Tab-separated table of N, CA and C in Angstrom:
chain	number	residue	atom	x	y	z
A	1	UNK	N	-9.348	2.914	-28.386
A	1	UNK	CA	-9.687	2.714	-26.984
A	1	UNK	C	-8.416	2.443	-26.178
A	2	UNK	N	-8.397	2.967	-24.973
A	2	UNK	CA	-7.250	2.795	-24.084
A	2	UNK	C	-7.746	2.255	-22.758
A	3	UNK	N	-6.968	1.361	-22.173
A	3	UNK	CA	-7.301	0.846	-20.849
A	3	UNK	C	-6.037	0.845	-20.010
A	4	UNK	N	-6.176	1.184	-18.750
A	4	UNK	CA	-5.029	1.262	-17.851
A	4	UNK	C	-5.357	0.597	-16.524
A	5	UNK	N	-4.358	-0.098	-15.964
A	5	UNK	CA	-4.419	-0.494	-14.570
A	5	UNK	C	-3.798	0.641	-13.778
A	6	UNK	N	-4.395	1.016	-12.687
A	6	UNK	CA	-3.836	2.032	-11.799
A	6	UNK	C	-3.710	1.378	-10.439
A	7	UNK	N	-2.525	0.900	-10.131
A	7	UNK	CA	-2.339	0.126	-8.918
A	7	UNK	C	-1.890	1.032	-7.779
A	8	UNK	N	-2.690	1.043	-6.731
A	8	UNK	CA	-2.397	1.695	-5.466
A	8	UNK	C	-2.387	3.210	-5.571
A	9	UNK	N	-1.253	3.857	-5.537
A	9	UNK	CA	-1.158	5.275	-5.219
A	9	UNK	C	-1.138	6.191	-6.441
A	10	UNK	N	-2.012	5.985	-7.391
A	10	UNK	CA	-2.031	6.875	-8.548
A	10	UNK	C	-3.185	7.843	-8.382
A	11	UNK	N	-2.858	9.068	-8.114
A	11	UNK	CA	-3.866	10.109	-7.987
A	11	UNK	C	-3.881	10.869	-9.304
A	12	UNK	N	-5.032	10.939	-9.911
A	12	UNK	CA	-5.131	11.587	-11.211
A	12	UNK	C	-5.624	13.006	-11.019
A	13	UNK	N	-4.835	13.933	-11.468
A	13	UNK	CA	-5.226	15.339	-11.417
A	13	UNK	C	-5.332	15.854	-12.851
A	14	UNK	N	-6.255	16.770	-13.085
A	14	UNK	CA	-6.476	17.250	-14.440
A	14	UNK	C	-5.254	17.895	-15.061
A	15	UNK	N	-4.431	18.555	-14.268
A	15	UNK	CA	-3.266	19.216	-14.839
A	15	UNK	C	-2.109	18.256	-15.094
A	16	UNK	N	-2.191	17.042	-14.576
A	16	UNK	CA	-1.107	16.077	-14.764
A	16	UNK	C	-1.376	15.059	-15.863
A	17	UNK	N	-2.613	14.829	-16.179
A	17	UNK	CA	-2.911	13.781	-17.125
A	17	UNK	C	-4.031	14.236	-18.059
A	18	UNK	N	-3.832	14.087	-19.341
A	18	UNK	CA	-4.859	14.526	-20.289
A	18	UNK	C	-6.087	13.625	-20.244
A	19	UNK	N	-7.172	14.144	-20.760
A	19	UNK	CA	-8.380	13.346	-20.916
A	19	UNK	C	-8.190	12.498	-22.163
A	20	UNK	N	-8.451	11.214	-22.032
A	20	UNK	CA	-8.316	10.303	-23.159
A	20	UNK	C	-9.670	10.061	-23.792
A	21	UNK	N	-9.668	9.605	-24.998
A	21	UNK	CA	-10.900	9.190	-25.674
A	21	UNK	C	-11.120	7.712	-25.417
A	22	UNK	N	-12.318	7.359	-25.012
A	22	UNK	CA	-12.697	5.971	-24.793
A	22	UNK	C	-11.683	5.217	-23.926
A	23	UNK	N	-11.509	5.691	-22.726
A	23	UNK	CA	-10.524	5.084	-21.843
A	23	UNK	C	-11.208	4.501	-20.603
A	24	UNK	N	-10.644	3.424	-20.125
A	24	UNK	CA	-11.120	2.806	-18.898
A	24	UNK	C	-9.941	2.705	-17.934
A	25	UNK	N	-10.088	3.288	-16.763
A	25	UNK	CA	-9.089	3.169	-15.713
A	25	UNK	C	-9.616	2.187	-14.671
A	26	UNK	N	-8.814	1.204	-14.325
A	26	UNK	CA	-9.151	0.283	-13.248
A	26	UNK	C	-8.203	0.631	-12.095
A	27	UNK	N	-8.731	1.310	-11.097
A	27	UNK	CA	-7.950	1.743	-9.944
A	27	UNK	C	-8.019	0.649	-8.893
A	28	UNK	N	-6.867	0.120	-8.514
A	28	UNK	CA	-6.833	-1.041	-7.638
A	28	UNK	C	-6.195	-0.694	-6.292
A	29	UNK	N	-6.874	-1.100	-5.235
A	29	UNK	CA	-6.378	-0.872	-3.883
A	29	UNK	C	-6.423	-2.182	-3.110
A	30	UNK	N	-5.307	-2.544	-2.478
A	30	UNK	CA	-5.308	-3.799	-1.727
A	30	UNK	C	-6.108	-3.666	-0.438
A	31	UNK	N	-6.861	-4.698	-0.134
A	31	UNK	CA	-7.557	-4.757	1.144
A	31	UNK	C	-6.813	-5.748	2.018
A	32	UNK	N	-6.623	-5.366	3.261
A	32	UNK	CA	-6.005	-6.265	4.227
A	32	UNK	C	-6.499	-5.872	5.604
A	33	UNK	N	-6.751	-6.856	6.419
A	33	UNK	CA	-7.117	-6.606	7.800
A	33	UNK	C	-6.084	-5.678	8.418
A	34	UNK	N	-6.545	-4.642	9.101
A	34	UNK	CA	-5.660	-3.599	9.618
A	34	UNK	C	-4.604	-4.151	10.567
A	35	UNK	N	-5.001	-5.013	11.480
A	35	UNK	CA	-4.025	-5.557	12.424
A	35	UNK	C	-3.017	-6.454	11.713
A	36	UNK	N	-3.473	-7.281	10.776
A	36	UNK	CA	-2.543	-8.123	10.015
A	36	UNK	C	-1.536	-7.256	9.261
A	37	UNK	N	-2.029	-6.155	8.687
A	37	UNK	CA	-1.137	-5.243	7.969
A	37	UNK	C	-0.107	-4.646	8.922
A	38	UNK	N	-0.519	-4.226	10.105
A	38	UNK	CA	0.403	-3.622	11.066
A	38	UNK	C	1.473	-4.629	11.510
A	39	UNK	N	1.075	-5.857	11.781
A	39	UNK	CA	2.032	-6.897	12.170
A	39	UNK	C	3.023	-7.145	11.032
A	40	UNK	N	2.516	-7.238	9.813
A	40	UNK	CA	3.381	-7.467	8.655
A	40	UNK	C	4.327	-6.292	8.419
A	41	UNK	N	3.839	-5.087	8.637
A	41	UNK	CA	4.681	-3.898	8.457
A	41	UNK	C	5.839	-3.901	9.459
A	42	UNK	N	5.568	-4.301	10.686
A	42	UNK	CA	6.646	-4.387	11.675
A	42	UNK	C	7.654	-5.467	11.281
A	43	UNK	N	7.172	-6.564	10.770
A	43	UNK	CA	8.062	-7.637	10.316
A	43	UNK	C	8.908	-7.152	9.145
A	44	UNK	N	8.312	-6.355	8.281
A	44	UNK	CA	9.016	-5.857	7.106
A	44	UNK	C	10.225	-4.994	7.487
A	45	UNK	N	10.132	-4.262	8.588
A	45	UNK	CA	11.287	-3.489	9.071
A	45	UNK	C	12.516	-4.379	9.193
A	46	UNK	N	12.325	-5.510	9.840
A	46	UNK	CA	13.414	-6.453	10.067
A	46	UNK	C	13.854	-7.095	8.753
A	47	UNK	N	12.896	-7.506	7.929
A	47	UNK	CA	13.202	-8.197	6.676
A	47	UNK	C	14.045	-7.338	5.736
A	48	UNK	N	13.709	-6.068	5.632
A	48	UNK	CA	14.450	-5.180	4.738
A	48	UNK	C	15.904	-5.076	5.197
A	49	UNK	N	16.097	-4.884	6.458
A	49	UNK	CA	17.463	-4.766	6.963
A	49	UNK	C	18.219	-6.074	6.776
A	50	UNK	N	17.541	-7.194	6.932
A	50	UNK	CA	18.174	-8.496	6.747
A	50	UNK	C	18.648	-8.669	5.305
A	51	UNK	N	17.847	-8.187	4.351
A	51	UNK	CA	18.255	-8.272	2.947
A	51	UNK	C	19.420	-7.325	2.649
A	52	UNK	N	19.427	-6.149	3.271
A	52	UNK	CA	20.488	-5.163	3.023
A	52	UNK	C	21.801	-5.530	3.707
A	53	UNK	N	21.722	-6.105	4.891
A	53	UNK	CA	22.919	-6.453	5.658
A	53	UNK	C	22.749	-7.832	6.275
A	54	UNK	N	22.802	-8.874	5.458
A	54	UNK	CA	22.483	-10.217	5.959
A	54	UNK	C	23.418	-10.732	7.053
A	55	UNK	N	24.636	-10.254	7.107
A	55	UNK	CA	25.588	-10.771	8.098
A	55	UNK	C	25.829	-9.804	9.250
A	56	UNK	N	24.924	-8.856	9.437
A	56	UNK	CA	25.103	-7.856	10.501
A	56	UNK	C	23.825	-7.735	11.333
A	57	UNK	N	23.563	-8.723	12.187
A	57	UNK	CA	22.323	-8.714	12.970
A	57	UNK	C	22.175	-7.491	13.869
A	58	UNK	N	23.274	-6.876	14.271
A	58	UNK	CA	23.172	-5.681	15.118
A	58	UNK	C	22.474	-4.537	14.380
A	59	UNK	N	22.623	-4.482	13.054
A	59	UNK	CA	21.958	-3.442	12.272
A	59	UNK	C	20.446	-3.673	12.208
A	60	UNK	N	20.044	-4.938	12.214
A	60	UNK	CA	18.609	-5.259	12.159
A	60	UNK	C	17.906	-4.677	13.378
A	61	UNK	N	18.462	-4.955	14.548
A	61	UNK	CA	17.834	-4.484	15.780
A	61	UNK	C	18.000	-2.972	15.954
A	62	UNK	N	19.038	-2.398	15.367
A	62	UNK	CA	19.220	-0.949	15.427
A	62	UNK	C	18.069	-0.247	14.716
A	63	UNK	N	17.698	-0.763	13.541
A	63	UNK	CA	16.562	-0.176	12.822
A	63	UNK	C	15.286	-0.356	13.633
A	64	UNK	N	15.129	-1.511	14.223
A	64	UNK	CA	13.948	-1.753	15.064
A	64	UNK	C	13.899	-0.746	16.211
A	65	UNK	N	15.037	-0.518	16.841
A	65	UNK	CA	15.105	0.427	17.960
A	65	UNK	C	14.746	1.837	17.504
A	66	UNK	N	15.230	2.242	16.333
A	66	UNK	CA	14.912	3.574	15.801
A	66	UNK	C	13.405	3.730	15.582
A	67	UNK	N	12.786	2.692	15.039
A	67	UNK	CA	11.341	2.750	14.804
A	67	UNK	C	10.572	2.747	16.122
A	68	UNK	N	11.049	1.994	17.085
A	68	UNK	CA	10.381	1.973	18.391
A	68	UNK	C	10.443	3.360	19.039
A	69	UNK	N	11.566	4.033	18.911
A	69	UNK	CA	11.689	5.395	19.451
A	69	UNK	C	10.706	6.343	18.775
A	70	UNK	N	10.494	6.189	17.486
A	70	UNK	CA	9.493	7.011	16.786
A	70	UNK	C	8.095	6.709	17.315
A	71	UNK	N	7.819	5.426	17.528
A	71	UNK	CA	6.511	5.043	18.046
A	71	UNK	C	6.287	5.587	19.454
A	72	UNK	N	7.334	5.641	20.246
A	72	UNK	CA	7.205	6.203	21.596
A	72	UNK	C	6.774	7.666	21.540
A	73	UNK	N	7.144	8.355	20.473
A	73	UNK	CA	6.755	9.764	20.276
A	73	UNK	C	5.545	9.893	19.338
A	74	UNK	N	5.004	8.760	18.908
A	74	UNK	CA	3.878	8.712	17.953
A	74	UNK	C	4.195	9.491	16.667
A	75	UNK	N	5.427	9.384	16.214
A	75	UNK	CA	5.822	10.000	14.954
A	75	UNK	C	5.587	9.007	13.826
A	76	UNK	N	5.083	9.470	12.698
A	76	UNK	CA	4.898	8.552	11.566
A	76	UNK	C	6.239	8.072	11.030
A	77	UNK	N	6.245	6.892	10.521
A	77	UNK	CA	7.449	6.302	9.960
A	77	UNK	C	7.531	6.629	8.477
A	78	UNK	N	8.719	6.575	7.925
A	78	UNK	CA	8.848	6.653	6.474
A	78	UNK	C	9.019	5.254	5.908
A	79	UNK	N	9.092	4.288	6.800
A	79	UNK	CA	9.250	2.903	6.385
A	79	UNK	C	7.875	2.227	6.372
A	80	UNK	N	7.870	0.930	6.430
A	80	UNK	CA	6.632	0.171	6.287
A	80	UNK	C	5.527	0.515	7.276
A	81	UNK	N	5.792	0.589	8.585
A	81	UNK	CA	4.662	0.858	9.489
A	81	UNK	C	4.239	2.326	9.443
A	82	UNK	N	3.720	2.732	8.316
A	82	UNK	CA	3.268	4.103	8.084
A	82	UNK	C	1.798	4.023	7.698
A	83	UNK	N	0.941	4.603	8.509
A	83	UNK	CA	-0.498	4.526	8.266
A	83	UNK	C	-0.859	4.961	6.851
A	84	UNK	N	-0.104	5.884	6.290
A	84	UNK	CA	-0.385	6.369	4.930
A	84	UNK	C	-0.231	5.279	3.884
A	85	UNK	N	0.418	4.166	4.228
A	85	UNK	CA	0.603	3.059	3.287
A	85	UNK	C	-0.524	2.024	3.386
A	86	UNK	N	-1.391	2.156	4.366
A	86	UNK	CA	-2.504	1.217	4.516
A	86	UNK	C	-3.555	1.504	3.448
A	87	UNK	N	-4.181	0.483	2.916
A	87	UNK	CA	-5.119	0.615	1.800
A	87	UNK	C	-6.203	1.653	1.995
A	88	UNK	N	-6.825	1.691	3.163
A	88	UNK	CA	-7.900	2.661	3.402
A	88	UNK	C	-7.365	4.089	3.332
A	89	UNK	N	-6.161	4.316	3.818
A	89	UNK	CA	-5.561	5.650	3.750
A	89	UNK	C	-5.263	6.022	2.307
A	90	UNK	N	-4.831	5.047	1.519
A	90	UNK	CA	-4.561	5.301	0.101
A	90	UNK	C	-5.846	5.707	-0.632
A	91	UNK	N	-6.931	5.017	-0.366
A	91	UNK	CA	-8.209	5.343	-1.014
A	91	UNK	C	-8.681	6.723	-0.582
A	92	UNK	N	-8.548	7.028	0.678
A	92	UNK	CA	-8.975	8.323	1.184
A	92	UNK	C	-8.240	9.452	0.471
A	93	UNK	N	-6.931	9.294	0.304
A	93	UNK	CA	-6.124	10.305	-0.383
A	93	UNK	C	-6.513	10.399	-1.860
A	94	UNK	N	-6.828	9.286	-2.450
A	94	UNK	CA	-7.134	9.188	-3.873
A	94	UNK	C	-8.488	9.804	-4.230
A	95	UNK	N	-9.476	9.633	-3.364
A	95	UNK	CA	-10.861	9.893	-3.754
A	95	UNK	C	-11.154	11.340	-4.129
A	96	UNK	N	-10.571	12.316	-3.452
A	96	UNK	CA	-10.881	13.708	-3.776
A	96	UNK	C	-10.466	14.079	-5.198
A	97	UNK	N	-9.242	13.727	-5.574
A	97	UNK	CA	-8.779	14.007	-6.934
A	97	UNK	C	-9.572	13.248	-7.973
A	98	UNK	N	-9.954	12.038	-7.648
A	98	UNK	CA	-10.715	11.217	-8.597
A	98	UNK	C	-12.116	11.782	-8.801
A	99	UNK	N	-12.775	12.156	-7.735
A	99	UNK	CA	-14.125	12.709	-7.846
A	99	UNK	C	-14.097	13.992	-8.665
A	100	UNK	N	-13.115	14.831	-8.430
A	100	UNK	CA	-12.996	16.078	-9.198
A	100	UNK	C	-12.800	15.775	-10.679
A	101	UNK	N	-11.938	14.817	-10.987
A	101	UNK	CA	-11.685	14.479	-12.392
A	101	UNK	C	-12.954	13.949	-13.073
A	102	UNK	N	-13.692	13.115	-12.388
A	102	UNK	CA	-14.924	12.555	-12.964
A	102	UNK	C	-15.934	13.663	-13.231
A	103	UNK	N	-16.061	14.603	-12.293
A	103	UNK	CA	-17.020	15.707	-12.461
A	103	UNK	C	-16.654	16.616	-13.633
A	104	UNK	N	-15.355	16.842	-13.838
A	104	UNK	CA	-14.917	17.809	-14.840
A	104	UNK	C	-14.773	17.232	-16.234
A	105	UNK	N	-14.723	15.930	-16.365
A	105	UNK	CA	-14.484	15.332	-17.682
A	105	UNK	C	-15.768	14.779	-18.269
A	106	UNK	N	-15.705	14.574	-19.561
A	106	UNK	CA	-16.891	14.050	-20.251
A	106	UNK	C	-16.985	12.541	-20.084
A	107	UNK	N	-17.837	11.942	-20.844
A	107	UNK	CA	-18.114	10.515	-20.708
A	107	UNK	C	-17.109	9.621	-21.430
A	108	UNK	N	-16.014	10.193	-21.933
A	108	UNK	CA	-15.024	9.386	-22.644
A	108	UNK	C	-14.144	8.563	-21.715
A	109	UNK	N	-14.213	8.856	-20.423
A	109	UNK	CA	-13.425	8.099	-19.460
A	109	UNK	C	-14.341	7.265	-18.573
A	110	UNK	N	-13.904	6.042	-18.324
A	110	UNK	CA	-14.592	5.195	-17.362
A	110	UNK	C	-13.640	4.877	-16.231
A	111	UNK	N	-14.155	4.791	-15.029
A	111	UNK	CA	-13.312	4.511	-13.864
A	111	UNK	C	-13.959	3.426	-13.020
A	112	UNK	N	-13.166	2.442	-12.676
A	112	UNK	CA	-13.591	1.386	-11.762
A	112	UNK	C	-12.623	1.409	-10.594
A	113	UNK	N	-13.142	1.456	-9.383
A	113	UNK	CA	-12.313	1.382	-8.188
A	113	UNK	C	-12.529	-0.008	-7.603
A	114	UNK	N	-11.440	-0.738	-7.464
A	114	UNK	CA	-11.525	-2.128	-7.053
A	114	UNK	C	-10.693	-2.369	-5.798
A	115	UNK	N	-11.339	-2.841	-4.762
A	115	UNK	CA	-10.633	-3.334	-3.572
A	115	UNK	C	-10.374	-4.814	-3.796
A	116	UNK	N	-9.166	-5.249	-3.544
A	116	UNK	CA	-8.863	-6.662	-3.758
A	116	UNK	C	-8.088	-7.211	-2.566
A	117	UNK	N	-8.247	-8.495	-2.352
A	117	UNK	CA	-7.489	-9.168	-1.313
A	117	UNK	C	-6.038	-9.215	-1.780
A	118	UNK	N	-5.140	-8.681	-0.982
A	118	UNK	CA	-3.746	-8.562	-1.410
A	118	UNK	C	-3.106	-9.900	-1.755
A	119	UNK	N	-3.613	-11.006	-1.218
A	119	UNK	CA	-3.072	-12.321	-1.541
A	119	UNK	C	-3.459	-12.772	-2.947
A	120	UNK	N	-4.482	-12.171	-3.522
A	120	UNK	CA	-5.036	-12.638	-4.795
A	120	UNK	C	-4.722	-11.715	-5.967
A	121	UNK	N	-3.689	-10.904	-5.855
A	121	UNK	CA	-3.396	-9.924	-6.890
A	121	UNK	C	-3.220	-10.553	-8.269
A	122	UNK	N	-2.423	-11.594	-8.399
A	122	UNK	CA	-2.182	-12.207	-9.710
A	122	UNK	C	-3.476	-12.693	-10.345
A	123	UNK	N	-4.323	-13.367	-9.560
A	123	UNK	CA	-5.596	-13.867	-10.090
A	123	UNK	C	-6.509	-12.722	-10.510
A	124	UNK	N	-6.566	-11.667	-9.693
A	124	UNK	CA	-7.412	-10.518	-10.010
A	124	UNK	C	-6.940	-9.847	-11.293
A	125	UNK	N	-5.633	-9.653	-11.426
A	125	UNK	CA	-5.091	-9.015	-12.630
A	125	UNK	C	-5.409	-9.846	-13.876
A	126	UNK	N	-5.296	-11.142	-13.778
A	126	UNK	CA	-5.597	-12.027	-14.915
A	126	UNK	C	-7.062	-11.906	-15.307
A	127	UNK	N	-7.964	-11.936	-14.328
A	127	UNK	CA	-9.398	-11.827	-14.622
A	127	UNK	C	-9.740	-10.476	-15.246
A	128	UNK	N	-9.161	-9.411	-14.714
A	128	UNK	CA	-9.419	-8.079	-15.275
A	128	UNK	C	-8.848	-7.942	-16.679
A	129	UNK	N	-7.672	-8.509	-16.892
A	129	UNK	CA	-7.069	-8.478	-18.227
A	129	UNK	C	-7.989	-9.151	-19.231
A	130	UNK	N	-8.521	-10.293	-18.852
A	130	UNK	CA	-9.433	-11.022	-19.738
A	130	UNK	C	-10.750	-10.273	-19.937
A	131	UNK	N	-11.329	-9.781	-18.852
A	131	UNK	CA	-12.638	-9.133	-18.904
A	131	UNK	C	-12.621	-7.832	-19.695
A	132	UNK	N	-11.612	-6.991	-19.455
A	132	UNK	CA	-11.570	-5.666	-20.073
A	132	UNK	C	-10.558	-5.563	-21.207
A	133	UNK	N	-9.934	-6.671	-21.568
A	133	UNK	CA	-8.948	-6.697	-22.639
A	133	UNK	C	-7.826	-5.687	-22.380
A	134	UNK	N	-7.336	-5.693	-21.139
A	134	UNK	CA	-6.233	-4.821	-20.749
A	134	UNK	C	-4.966	-5.668	-20.781
A	135	UNK	N	-3.920	-5.190	-21.437
A	135	UNK	CA	-2.676	-5.976	-21.461
A	135	UNK	C	-2.179	-6.260	-20.049
A	136	UNK	N	-1.707	-7.467	-19.861
A	136	UNK	CA	-1.193	-7.886	-18.559
A	136	UNK	C	0.066	-7.092	-18.238
A	137	UNK	N	0.180	-6.612	-17.026
A	137	UNK	CA	1.347	-5.836	-16.626
A	137	UNK	C	2.565	-6.738	-16.454
A	138	UNK	N	3.723	-6.279	-16.905
A	138	UNK	CA	4.925	-7.084	-16.688
A	138	UNK	C	5.226	-7.219	-15.199
A	139	UNK	N	5.673	-8.387	-14.805
A	139	UNK	CA	6.068	-8.601	-13.418
A	139	UNK	C	4.949	-8.978	-12.480
A	140	UNK	N	3.717	-9.111	-12.979
A	140	UNK	CA	2.592	-9.434	-12.098
A	140	UNK	C	2.765	-10.799	-11.448
A	141	UNK	N	3.371	-11.714	-12.171
A	141	UNK	CA	3.551	-13.057	-11.607
A	141	UNK	C	4.736	-13.133	-10.662
A	142	UNK	N	5.432	-12.023	-10.474
A	142	UNK	CA	6.576	-12.007	-9.573
A	142	UNK	C	6.156	-12.260	-8.139
A	143	UNK	N	7.113	-12.586	-7.327
A	143	UNK	CA	6.818	-12.915	-5.932
A	143	UNK	C	7.922	-12.339	-5.062
A	144	UNK	N	7.794	-11.067	-4.708
A	144	UNK	CA	8.856	-10.378	-3.977
A	144	UNK	C	9.045	-10.904	-2.558
A	145	UNK	N	7.970	-11.241	-1.905
A	145	UNK	CA	8.086	-11.638	-0.494
A	145	UNK	C	7.421	-12.989	-0.246
A	146	UNK	N	7.581	-13.903	-1.187
A	146	UNK	CA	6.947	-15.215	-1.014
A	146	UNK	C	7.514	-15.957	0.195
A	147	UNK	N	8.813	-15.933	0.324
A	147	UNK	CA	9.454	-16.587	1.459
A	147	UNK	C	10.139	-15.515	2.291
A	148	UNK	N	9.523	-15.177	3.383
A	148	UNK	CA	10.089	-14.138	4.247
A	148	UNK	C	11.136	-14.738	5.161
A	149	UNK	N	12.175	-13.964	5.449
A	149	UNK	CA	13.215	-14.470	6.343
A	149	UNK	C	12.672	-14.702	7.749
A	150	UNK	N	13.367	-15.537	8.475
A	150	UNK	CA	12.999	-15.818	9.858
A	150	UNK	C	13.526	-14.685	10.734
A	151	UNK	N	12.729	-14.299	11.713
A	151	UNK	CA	13.162	-13.282	12.658
A	151	UNK	C	12.272	-12.056	12.624
A	152	UNK	N	12.387	-11.256	13.652
A	152	UNK	CA	11.637	-10.010	13.752
A	152	UNK	C	12.304	-9.122	14.792
A	153	UNK	N	11.814	-7.918	14.918
A	153	UNK	CA	12.336	-7.027	15.952
A	153	UNK	C	12.127	-7.677	17.318
A	154	UNK	N	13.071	-7.441	18.222
A	154	UNK	CA	12.994	-8.061	19.547
A	154	UNK	C	11.691	-7.742	20.268
A	155	UNK	N	11.170	-6.555	20.064
A	155	UNK	CA	9.982	-6.099	20.784
A	155	UNK	C	8.807	-5.888	19.826
A	156	UNK	N	8.710	-6.732	18.806
A	156	UNK	CA	7.741	-6.523	17.726
A	156	UNK	C	6.290	-6.458	18.212
A	157	UNK	N	5.904	-7.344	19.115
A	157	UNK	CA	4.512	-7.346	19.580
A	157	UNK	C	4.171	-6.044	20.304
A	158	UNK	N	5.072	-5.587	21.125
A	158	UNK	CA	4.847	-4.318	21.827
A	158	UNK	C	4.828	-3.147	20.835
A	159	UNK	N	5.667	-3.220	19.814
A	159	UNK	CA	5.696	-2.156	18.795
A	159	UNK	C	4.365	-2.092	18.043
A	160	UNK	N	3.759	-3.233	17.768
A	160	UNK	CA	2.450	-3.246	17.105
A	160	UNK	C	1.409	-2.596	18.010
A	161	UNK	N	1.443	-2.908	19.296
A	161	UNK	CA	0.522	-2.269	20.257
A	161	UNK	C	0.734	-0.757	20.278
A	162	UNK	N	1.992	-0.337	20.284
A	162	UNK	CA	2.300	1.095	20.274
A	162	UNK	C	1.774	1.752	19.001
A	163	UNK	N	1.935	1.066	17.876
A	163	UNK	CA	1.437	1.575	16.603
A	163	UNK	C	-0.075	1.806	16.684
A	164	UNK	N	-0.788	0.810	17.196
A	164	UNK	CA	-2.241	0.944	17.340
A	164	UNK	C	-2.601	2.100	18.265
A	165	UNK	N	-1.907	2.214	19.392
A	165	UNK	CA	-2.180	3.309	20.328
A	165	UNK	C	-1.999	4.667	19.663
A	166	UNK	N	-1.004	4.773	18.813
A	166	UNK	CA	-0.703	6.064	18.168
A	166	UNK	C	-1.628	6.395	16.997
A	167	UNK	N	-1.978	5.394	16.187
A	167	UNK	CA	-2.551	5.714	14.880
A	167	UNK	C	-3.966	5.202	14.626
A	168	UNK	N	-4.520	4.378	15.494
A	168	UNK	CA	-5.869	3.855	15.237
A	168	UNK	C	-6.907	4.982	15.120
A	169	UNK	N	-6.802	6.004	15.954
A	169	UNK	CA	-7.794	7.074	15.905
A	169	UNK	C	-7.730	7.816	14.565
A	170	UNK	N	-6.537	7.944	13.995
A	170	UNK	CA	-6.410	8.591	12.679
A	170	UNK	C	-7.101	7.775	11.590
A	171	UNK	N	-7.008	6.454	11.698
A	171	UNK	CA	-7.671	5.595	10.724
A	171	UNK	C	-9.184	5.779	10.785
A	172	UNK	N	-9.705	5.894	11.988
A	172	UNK	CA	-11.160	6.072	12.165
A	172	UNK	C	-11.640	7.417	11.647
A	173	UNK	N	-10.758	8.400	11.576
A	173	UNK	CA	-11.131	9.732	11.100
A	173	UNK	C	-11.088	9.879	9.591
A	174	UNK	N	-10.524	8.886	8.887
A	174	UNK	CA	-10.438	8.980	7.428
A	174	UNK	C	-11.842	8.941	6.818
A	175	UNK	N	-12.065	9.725	5.768
A	175	UNK	CA	-13.391	9.690	5.117
A	175	UNK	C	-13.638	8.379	4.412
């Protein structure tokens, strides 16, 4: 028997992954309030630059300005404030390939799709490990952004509004 955690963006296609015997996939997608996610994504722009260039505050705001210019044109970002990184968008992208795989394969595979509160990832992983006897993933207890740096883009609140103006309708159109 085989069991796997599939965290976030793992799309399973028949030509990429073989059918296993007696396997259980637990596909996990973080749930987060959309506005909270957008605010955090804007903050992350600043935080990343602060970690990369801690003594160069002009670079922090330069990245913010670049992202604001993209938002003015309603262009998607390749950084954090990218609608494609939001949990609902991830599930939408995932579901077509998953449904096809389930239809084409026999009963040797089991699939569970789990939405979880992003703050509770460690607890959820521990419970699933115990329940399904899945080995705990290395690094689950890590804390990449436990203490976020102070500061944000100068126009962060307006940038969040711009993000909503540009991309909220796309979120509503997702299946």
